[in-house]
Every structure is written in C-alpha cells, then in structure tokens.
Amino acid sequence: MGRAIIAMTLKISTVPNGTVTSAKGFSAGGVFAGIKTPGVDRRDIGLLVSDGACTVAGTFSQNSIISPTITITRDRVGVDKRVRAVIANSGCANTAVGAQGMIDAKEMACLAAEHLGITAEETLVASTGVIGIEIPMALMRDFIPQIEPTADGGNEFARAILTTDKRTKEIAVSFEVDGITHTVGGVSKGSGMIHPNMATMLAFTSTDANVNAAFLQETLSRAVKLTFNQIDVDGDQSTNDTVLLMANGVAGGSEISGGDEASDTFADAVLQVCRHLAIEIARDGEGATKLIEVTVEGAQSDDDALKASRACAASMLVKTAVYGRDPNWGRIFMGVGKAQIPLDESKINCYINDIQIVAEGKAISYNVQSVVGALGGHEVQLRIALNIGDGAGQAWGCDLTEEYVVFNSAYTT
C-alpha cells in the first residue's frame, strides 16, 4: 500500500490538550473586537508569536483572486526569510476591496509588529471572512495592542480565526531525537467553501525543532498534498487559504534537513498534525451530519489514487446519498471514474464501512438494511479497491444537507 495511506510511527505521541503553542517558545492570544457578531467566548483577532526568529514554510490559495494578506505573507515566506509572528483576523476577508486592501493588510502587520517590538517584515498576516468588505481598521488599531500572548494562549488564537466553524481544531504531537523532545502543534479553521487546492481555510503549525528551511517547505508541501488538498465540503475554493509552518529551533539539537530517521519522524509528525486538522475541517462542514472518508487502493500510482478519492469525496451525488443513507454504489463508481485515471471496471471491489457491495465490477448479494444502518453513523468509510497496482490515497468530505443550503442562501443577511 502506498505512502498516501498514513501509518504513523510509534515514536510520535499525541500531546494532551495540544495546540499551536505546545511547541516550546511559542505564545498566542486573542481578543474580540466586534468584527464578527458577538457571542459567548468569541474572538476575532489573534496573535501567534515566537520567542525567536523562525524558518517558515507556506502554501496558499490557488484562486486567481486572492487577498492582499496572502500577497504580503507569501512575499515574506521563503528559504532565506525569518519571521516572528502572525496577526490574523476573522469576520472579514479583506479581499476585492481595491488598493485599500493592501494598505490595510500592511498596517495590520505594522500594528502587530509595533505591539510586539519586532519588525513588520517579521510579521505575517492572515484574514478570513466575508469577501468584498474593508477591514475595520479603527477596531484593529484599538484592539491589536490589547492582545497579550501567553504560552497557554493557543486556544484563544484558535477561537480568533473561526468563522462558521462550530468548534476549534487543535492538536500537538511530540517525538524524541537523541534524548531531546521536539513538538509540532497546530490549529486550523474551515467549515464552508472547502474544496481541494486548500479551500476556505487557515492553518497555522509550529515546531520547536531546528529545521532546515528548504526541508521545512518540502515537508509542508507534501503534508498539504496528502491532507488539506484532499478535503471537500461544497466544491468551492476561497481567496484567502493559507497554511504556515514555523520552526524556531528552541528545543535544540542537530538541524533536521532530510535523509535520516530524525527527518522522517519530523515529516511524519507534521503529516499527522495536518491530517488531523484537515479531517476536522471536513467533519465540521456547514450543515454536515457525517464525515465521509474515501479510500482508493490498488491504483497504478499514489497520485492516481489521491485524484480518484478526491473526486469521489467531492461528488455532490455521493454526499447526498450518504446523507440519505442510500447505498447507491453507482454514484461511488461515477465519482471514481470521473477522475479519469487508468482502471479496469471488471476488477473493482467496493465497500461501505467494510461491508462489500461490489465484486469485480458487479453488485453482489448483501443485506441492504446492514448497509443502510452503516450509513447512519457519524463516520462513513467508502473503500474502492481497483486491483491494478499498489497506489493508495485517501480523501475526506461530508454529507450535503438541507441545512447547508439554508445557511448559505442567507449568509450575509
């Protein structure tokens, strides 16, 4: 089975109540400024800060329309760049507002930098929320200086980036190299306008490991390919998608740069963090009642399997069948087939929650009520075995419900 099916190494442990500040040398905080509608424990501006300079890697929206916050942050991420902080807001995307968007994004970075005593060039910016509305900079000027980052402020930051999310998404894992514990932590947001190529989502990950900048980018890019680029809620893609990985090296130890066991373990740790955050985004889809996991195995290559699993998870007909508990396996076949990868229909086996419903491309006798019952759970696994190779891949989505339609038909009203 290909590496796209993730098997985590035993060296990696989950940190209890882990978050983006679980890695040593990171602090965070959040405040409610009134950009979003008021609510219990709401936050809408957050700061993530490292005690020292970080190497940084990033991936960004592939939409042709992007927020100026992405333009600024992308310019400040690279193998020869070092950063200290991220200022993020929710409730307003700062997109499609003309030249003012760039002016405001730069001022956000300057306000945060001045508050922290660092330079604006060391400060990254992220925004999420409604497109076409200018950021209320008067609120930014008043409230950014009120944020006091702390080592246990990861949840504050996680709440500050939420939009339609029903809950925060947080995790941290740790591993040891030569007796030194290294930690990778992360938070993310996303619930609607989610489709492969990173969707309407923000994810911020951190590590106290000493990581070579080029290897850091390689590691993040691979993790994003296998996780954030494999989720779908509604087939739409945002203008503000950002995933960042910051490494400050505070834990000490030799540089992690690839080609050894420590590097492989670090890459698996980042992959585990990204996988968890991505799945939680799919699980938290707007109006969703079920998480859908699609596994394609036996493809000619891992890339083929990733493509086919993503196409199936993104199928509106598959989503509605799962919602209605309808064992309509023809839709699953359609979803895989529209990926246009090499396959032999006469060799395909198909399973719903490990109940086989198709063998060698044809329906077999099975207990329909058992499958209907399996589709009634909060998690539904669809497994398609192509049986023509060793490639494997996974994707995640959610069911499509009436609530999604109602919610998005009046999103700004």
Coordinates of C-alpha atoms in Angstrom, one line a residue:
M1 CA 0.0 0.0 0.0
G2 CA 1.4 3.4 -1.0
R3 CA 2.5 6.1 1.4
A4 CA -0.6 8.1 0.8
I5 CA -2.3 5.8 3.4
I6 CA -0.7 7.2 6.5
A7 CA 0.8 4.9 9.1
M8 CA 2.2 7.0 12.0
T9 CA 5.4 5.9 13.6
L10 CA 5.4 4.7 17.2
K11 CA 7.9 7.4 18.0
I12 CA 5.2 10.0 17.8
S13 CA 3.0 10.8 20.8
T14 CA -0.1 13.0 21.0
V15 CA 0.3 15.9 23.4
P16 CA -2.7 16.1 25.8
N17 CA -4.8 19.2 25.1
G18 CA -2.2 20.1 22.4
T19 CA -2.4 23.3 20.4
V20 CA -0.2 25.6 18.4
T21 CA 1.6 26.9 21.5
S22 CA 2.5 23.4 22.7
A23 CA 5.8 23.7 20.9
K24 CA 8.4 25.5 23.1
G25 CA 9.0 29.2 22.6
F26 CA 5.6 30.0 21.1
S27 CA 2.8 32.1 22.6
A28 CA -0.5 33.3 21.4
G29 CA -3.6 35.3 22.3
G30 CA -6.9 36.6 21.0
V31 CA -9.4 39.3 21.6
F32 CA -13.0 40.1 20.5
A33 CA -13.0 43.5 18.7
G34 CA -16.5 43.4 17.1
I35 CA -15.6 42.4 13.6
K36 CA -17.8 39.3 14.0
T37 CA -21.3 39.1 15.5
P38 CA -20.9 38.9 19.3
G39 CA -21.2 35.5 21.0
V40 CA -20.0 33.6 24.1
D41 CA -16.2 33.4 24.2
R42 CA -15.8 34.8 20.7
R43 CA -12.6 36.2 19.4
D44 CA -11.9 37.8 16.1
I45 CA -8.2 39.0 16.2
G46 CA -5.4 36.7 17.2
L47 CA -1.6 36.9 17.5
L48 CA 0.8 33.9 17.3
V49 CA 4.4 34.8 18.4
S50 CA 7.7 33.0 18.6
D51 CA 10.4 34.0 21.2
G52 CA 13.0 33.9 18.4
A53 CA 13.3 34.0 14.7
C54 CA 11.7 31.2 12.8
T55 CA 12.3 29.5 9.4
V56 CA 8.9 29.4 7.8
A57 CA 7.1 27.4 5.0
G58 CA 3.8 28.1 3.4
T59 CA 1.2 27.1 0.9
F60 CA -1.5 29.4 -0.4
S61 CA -4.8 29.6 -2.3
Q62 CA -4.6 28.9 -6.0
N63 CA -7.6 31.1 -6.7
S64 CA -7.0 33.8 -9.3
I65 CA -8.5 36.3 -6.9
I66 CA -6.5 36.5 -3.7
S67 CA -6.5 38.7 -0.6
P68 CA -3.7 41.2 -0.1
T69 CA -2.9 39.4 3.1
I70 CA -1.8 36.4 1.0
T71 CA 0.3 38.6 -1.2
I72 CA 2.1 40.1 1.8
T73 CA 2.6 36.8 3.6
R74 CA 3.7 34.9 0.5
D75 CA 6.4 37.5 -0.1
R76 CA 7.7 37.0 3.5
V77 CA 7.9 33.2 3.3
G78 CA 10.9 31.6 1.8
V79 CA 14.2 29.7 2.4
D80 CA 16.0 33.0 3.1
K81 CA 13.3 34.6 5.2
R82 CA 12.8 34.6 9.0
V83 CA 9.6 35.6 10.8
R84 CA 8.5 36.1 14.4
A85 CA 4.7 36.4 14.4
V86 CA 1.3 36.1 12.6
I87 CA -1.5 38.5 13.0
A88 CA -4.9 37.0 11.9
N89 CA -8.5 38.2 11.9
S90 CA -11.8 36.5 11.2
G91 CA -15.1 38.1 10.0
C92 CA -13.6 40.0 7.1
A93 CA -11.5 38.5 4.3
N94 CA -10.0 41.9 3.1
T95 CA -10.5 40.7 -0.5
A96 CA -11.9 42.5 -3.5
V97 CA -11.7 45.9 -1.9
G98 CA -9.2 47.6 -4.3
A99 CA -6.0 49.2 -3.3
Q100 CA -7.2 49.8 0.3
G101 CA -6.9 46.1 1.0
M102 CA -3.1 46.2 0.6
I103 CA -2.9 49.4 2.7
D104 CA -4.8 47.8 5.5
A105 CA -3.0 44.5 5.4
K106 CA 0.3 46.3 5.7
E107 CA -1.0 48.4 8.6
M108 CA -2.2 45.2 10.4
A109 CA 1.4 43.9 10.2
C110 CA 2.8 47.2 11.4
L111 CA 0.4 47.4 14.3
A112 CA 1.2 43.9 15.5
A113 CA 5.0 44.4 15.0
E114 CA 4.9 47.6 17.0
H115 CA 3.0 46.0 19.8
L116 CA 5.5 43.1 19.9
G117 CA 8.7 45.1 19.4
I118 CA 9.6 43.4 16.2
T119 CA 9.7 44.5 12.5
A120 CA 6.8 44.4 10.1
E121 CA 8.9 42.2 7.8
E122 CA 9.0 39.6 10.5
T123 CA 5.2 39.6 10.8
L124 CA 2.8 37.6 8.6
V125 CA -0.8 38.4 8.0
A126 CA -4.0 36.3 7.5
S127 CA -7.6 37.2 7.2
T128 CA -10.8 35.1 6.7
G129 CA -14.5 36.1 6.5
V130 CA -16.8 37.9 4.1
I131 CA -15.3 38.9 0.7
G132 CA -15.8 42.5 -0.5
I133 CA -15.8 44.3 2.8
E134 CA -12.9 46.5 4.0
I135 CA -11.3 45.6 7.3
P136 CA -12.5 48.0 10.1
M137 CA -9.0 49.4 10.8
A138 CA -10.3 51.6 13.7
L139 CA -11.0 48.3 15.6
M140 CA -7.6 46.9 14.6
R141 CA -5.8 50.0 16.0
D142 CA -7.7 49.8 19.2
F143 CA -7.6 46.0 19.9
I144 CA -4.4 44.6 18.5
P145 CA -2.4 46.4 21.3
Q146 CA -4.7 44.7 23.8
I147 CA -3.7 41.2 22.9
E148 CA -1.3 39.7 25.4
P149 CA 0.2 36.4 24.1
T150 CA 0.8 33.7 26.6
A151 CA 2.3 30.2 26.4
D152 CA -1.2 28.7 27.0
G153 CA -3.0 31.0 24.6
G154 CA -3.3 28.6 21.7
N155 CA -7.0 28.1 22.2
E156 CA -7.5 31.9 22.3
F157 CA -5.8 32.1 18.9
A158 CA -7.8 29.1 17.6
R159 CA -11.0 30.8 18.5
A160 CA -9.9 34.1 16.9
I161 CA -9.7 32.5 13.4
L162 CA -13.2 30.8 13.4
T163 CA -15.9 31.9 11.1
T164 CA -18.8 29.5 10.6
D165 CA -16.9 26.7 12.4
K166 CA -18.8 25.0 15.3
R167 CA -15.6 24.3 17.2
T168 CA -11.9 24.9 17.3
K169 CA -9.5 22.5 15.6
E170 CA -6.2 22.0 17.6
I171 CA -3.6 19.3 18.1
A172 CA 0.1 18.8 19.0
V173 CA 2.4 15.8 18.8
S174 CA 5.9 15.1 20.1
F175 CA 8.9 12.9 19.4
E176 CA 12.4 12.4 20.7
V177 CA 15.7 12.7 18.9
D178 CA 18.9 11.9 20.9
G179 CA 17.0 12.4 24.1
I180 CA 15.6 15.8 23.1
T181 CA 11.8 16.2 22.8
H182 CA 10.5 18.0 19.8
T183 CA 6.9 19.2 19.4
V184 CA 4.8 20.0 16.4
G185 CA 1.5 21.8 17.1
G186 CA -1.2 23.3 15.0
V187 CA -4.6 25.0 14.7
S188 CA -6.9 25.4 11.8
K189 CA -10.3 26.8 10.7
G190 CA -12.7 25.9 8.0
S191 CA -16.3 24.8 7.6
G192 CA -17.6 26.1 4.2
M193 CA -16.2 27.0 0.8
I194 CA -14.0 24.0 1.1
H195 CA -12.6 22.2 -1.9
P196 CA -9.2 20.7 -2.9
N197 CA -6.4 23.2 -3.5
M198 CA -6.8 24.3 0.1
A199 CA -10.3 25.8 0.2
T200 CA -11.5 28.4 2.7
M201 CA -9.2 27.5 5.4
L202 CA -6.4 28.8 7.5
A203 CA -3.9 26.5 9.3
F204 CA -1.0 27.6 11.5
T205 CA 1.5 25.0 12.6
S206 CA 4.6 25.4 14.8
T207 CA 7.6 23.4 15.9
D208 CA 10.5 23.9 18.3
A209 CA 12.7 21.7 16.2
N210 CA 15.7 23.1 14.3
V211 CA 14.7 22.5 10.7
N212 CA 16.4 23.5 7.5
A213 CA 14.3 25.9 5.6
A214 CA 14.2 24.0 2.3
F215 CA 13.3 20.8 4.1
L216 CA 10.6 22.6 6.1
Q217 CA 8.9 23.7 2.8
E218 CA 9.3 20.2 1.3
T219 CA 7.8 18.7 4.4
L220 CA 4.8 21.1 4.5
S221 CA 4.1 20.8 0.7
R222 CA 4.0 17.0 0.9
A223 CA 1.7 17.1 4.0
V224 CA -0.7 19.6 2.4
K225 CA -0.8 17.4 -0.7
L226 CA -1.9 14.4 1.3
T227 CA -4.3 16.3 3.7
F228 CA -5.6 19.8 3.1
N229 CA -5.7 19.2 -0.6
Q230 CA -7.8 16.1 -0.1
I231 CA -10.8 17.6 1.7
D232 CA -14.1 18.8 0.3
V233 CA -17.3 20.3 1.8
D234 CA -19.0 22.0 -1.1
G235 CA -16.8 22.2 -4.2
D236 CA -15.8 25.9 -3.7
Q237 CA -12.4 27.4 -3.2
S238 CA -11.5 30.5 -1.3
T239 CA -9.4 33.6 -1.9
N240 CA -7.6 33.5 1.5
D241 CA -6.3 30.0 2.0
T242 CA -3.1 29.9 4.0
V243 CA -1.1 27.1 5.6
L244 CA 2.0 28.1 7.5
L245 CA 4.7 26.1 9.4
M246 CA 7.0 28.0 11.7
A247 CA 10.2 26.4 13.2
N248 CA 12.1 28.3 15.9
G249 CA 14.6 25.6 16.9
V250 CA 14.2 26.3 20.7
A251 CA 14.3 22.6 21.6
G252 CA 17.9 22.5 20.4
G253 CA 19.6 19.5 18.8
S254 CA 21.0 19.0 15.3
E255 CA 19.5 20.5 12.3
I256 CA 16.8 18.4 10.6
S257 CA 17.4 18.6 6.9
G258 CA 16.3 15.3 5.3
G259 CA 17.8 11.9 4.6
D260 CA 17.8 10.4 8.1
E261 CA 15.5 8.9 10.7
A262 CA 15.0 12.2 12.6
S263 CA 13.9 13.9 9.4
D264 CA 11.5 11.1 8.5
T265 CA 10.0 11.2 12.0
F266 CA 9.6 15.0 11.8
A267 CA 7.9 14.7 8.4
D268 CA 5.5 12.1 9.8
A269 CA 4.8 14.4 12.8
V270 CA 3.9 17.3 10.5
L271 CA 1.8 14.9 8.4
Q272 CA -0.1 13.7 11.5
V273 CA -0.9 17.2 12.6
C274 CA -2.1 18.3 9.2
R275 CA -4.1 15.2 8.7
H276 CA -5.9 15.7 12.0
L277 CA -6.7 19.4 11.2
A278 CA -7.8 18.6 7.7
I279 CA -10.2 15.8 8.8
E280 CA -11.7 18.1 11.5
I281 CA -12.4 20.7 8.8
A282 CA -14.3 18.1 6.8
R283 CA -16.1 16.8 9.8
D284 CA -17.2 20.4 10.7
G285 CA -18.6 21.1 7.3
E286 CA -21.5 23.6 7.3
G287 CA -24.7 21.6 8.0
A288 CA -22.9 18.3 8.0
T289 CA -24.0 15.3 10.0
K290 CA -21.4 12.8 8.8
L291 CA -17.7 12.6 8.0
I292 CA -17.0 10.7 4.8
E293 CA -13.6 9.0 4.3
V294 CA -12.9 7.7 0.8
T295 CA -10.0 5.3 0.4
V296 CA -8.9 4.2 -3.1
E297 CA -6.3 1.4 -3.2
G298 CA -4.8 -0.8 -5.8
A299 CA -4.4 2.1 -8.3
Q300 CA -1.5 2.4 -10.7
S301 CA 0.1 5.1 -8.6
D302 CA -0.5 7.0 -5.4
D303 CA -1.2 10.2 -7.4
D304 CA -4.0 8.3 -9.3
A305 CA -5.5 7.1 -6.0
L306 CA -5.4 10.6 -4.5
K307 CA -7.1 12.0 -7.5
A308 CA -9.8 9.4 -7.6
S309 CA -10.5 9.5 -3.8
R310 CA -10.7 13.3 -4.0
A311 CA -13.2 13.2 -6.9
C312 CA -15.4 10.8 -5.1
A313 CA -15.4 12.7 -1.8
A314 CA -16.2 15.9 -3.7
S315 CA -19.2 14.4 -5.6
M316 CA -22.5 16.1 -4.7
L317 CA -24.3 12.9 -5.5
V318 CA -22.1 10.8 -3.2
K319 CA -22.6 13.4 -0.5
T320 CA -26.4 13.3 -0.8
A321 CA -26.5 9.5 -1.0
V322 CA -24.6 9.3 2.3
Y323 CA -26.9 11.9 3.9
G324 CA -30.0 9.9 2.8
R325 CA -28.4 6.6 3.8
D326 CA -28.9 5.4 0.2
P327 CA -26.5 2.5 -0.7
N328 CA -26.3 3.8 -4.3
W329 CA -22.9 2.4 -5.2
G330 CA -23.3 3.5 -8.8
R331 CA -22.5 7.1 -7.6
I332 CA -19.3 5.9 -5.9
F333 CA -18.2 4.3 -9.2
M334 CA -19.1 7.5 -11.0
G335 CA -17.1 9.6 -8.6
V336 CA -14.0 7.4 -9.0
G337 CA -14.5 7.2 -12.8
K338 CA -14.7 11.0 -13.3
A339 CA -11.2 11.3 -12.1
Q340 CA -10.2 9.8 -15.5
I341 CA -7.4 7.6 -14.1
P342 CA -6.5 4.2 -15.6
L343 CA -8.7 1.4 -14.2
D344 CA -10.3 -1.9 -15.2
E345 CA -14.0 -1.9 -14.3
S346 CA -14.1 -5.7 -14.1
K347 CA -11.6 -5.7 -11.3
I348 CA -13.1 -3.1 -9.0
N349 CA -14.3 -4.1 -5.5
C350 CA -16.3 -1.6 -3.3
Y351 CA -17.1 -1.5 0.4
I352 CA -19.2 0.7 2.7
N353 CA -17.9 0.6 6.2
D354 CA -16.2 -2.7 5.3
I355 CA -19.4 -4.3 4.0
Q356 CA -18.6 -5.5 0.5
I357 CA -21.3 -4.4 -2.0
V358 CA -19.4 -4.8 -5.3
A359 CA -17.1 -7.5 -6.5
E360 CA -15.3 -7.5 -9.8
G361 CA -17.3 -4.5 -11.0
K362 CA -20.7 -6.0 -10.3
A363 CA -23.2 -5.9 -7.4
I364 CA -23.2 -8.8 -5.1
S365 CA -25.8 -10.1 -2.7
Y366 CA -25.7 -8.2 0.6
N367 CA -28.1 -7.2 3.4
V368 CA -29.4 -3.8 2.3
Q369 CA -30.5 -2.9 5.9
S370 CA -27.0 -3.6 7.2
V371 CA -25.6 -1.0 4.7
V372 CA -28.3 1.5 5.5
G373 CA -27.5 1.1 9.1
A374 CA -23.8 1.6 8.5
L375 CA -24.6 4.8 6.6
G376 CA -26.4 6.1 9.7
G377 CA -23.3 6.5 11.7
H378 CA -21.4 9.8 12.2
E379 CA -18.4 8.4 10.1
V380 CA -18.8 6.6 6.8
Q381 CA -15.9 4.9 5.1
L382 CA -16.0 4.2 1.4
R383 CA -13.3 1.9 0.1
I384 CA -12.7 1.2 -3.5
A385 CA -10.1 -1.4 -4.5
L386 CA -9.1 -1.0 -8.2
N387 CA -6.8 -4.1 -8.1
I388 CA -4.4 -2.9 -10.9
G389 CA -1.4 -1.7 -8.8
D390 CA -0.1 -0.6 -5.5
G391 CA -1.1 3.0 -5.4
A392 CA -3.3 4.2 -2.5
G393 CA -4.8 7.5 -1.4
Q394 CA -7.5 9.0 0.9
A395 CA -9.8 12.0 0.9
W396 CA -12.4 13.3 3.3
G397 CA -15.6 15.1 2.9
C398 CA -19.0 15.4 4.5
D399 CA -22.7 14.9 3.6
L400 CA -24.7 17.6 1.9
T401 CA -27.8 18.6 3.9
E402 CA -30.7 21.0 3.7
E403 CA -29.1 23.0 6.5
Y404 CA -26.1 23.8 4.2
V405 CA -28.4 25.2 1.6
V406 CA -30.5 27.3 4.0
F407 CA -27.4 28.6 5.8
N408 CA -25.6 29.7 2.6
S409 CA -28.7 31.1 1.0
A410 CA -28.7 33.9 3.6
Y411 CA -25.0 34.1 4.5
T412 CA -24.7 37.9 4.7
T413 CA -28.3 38.7 5.5

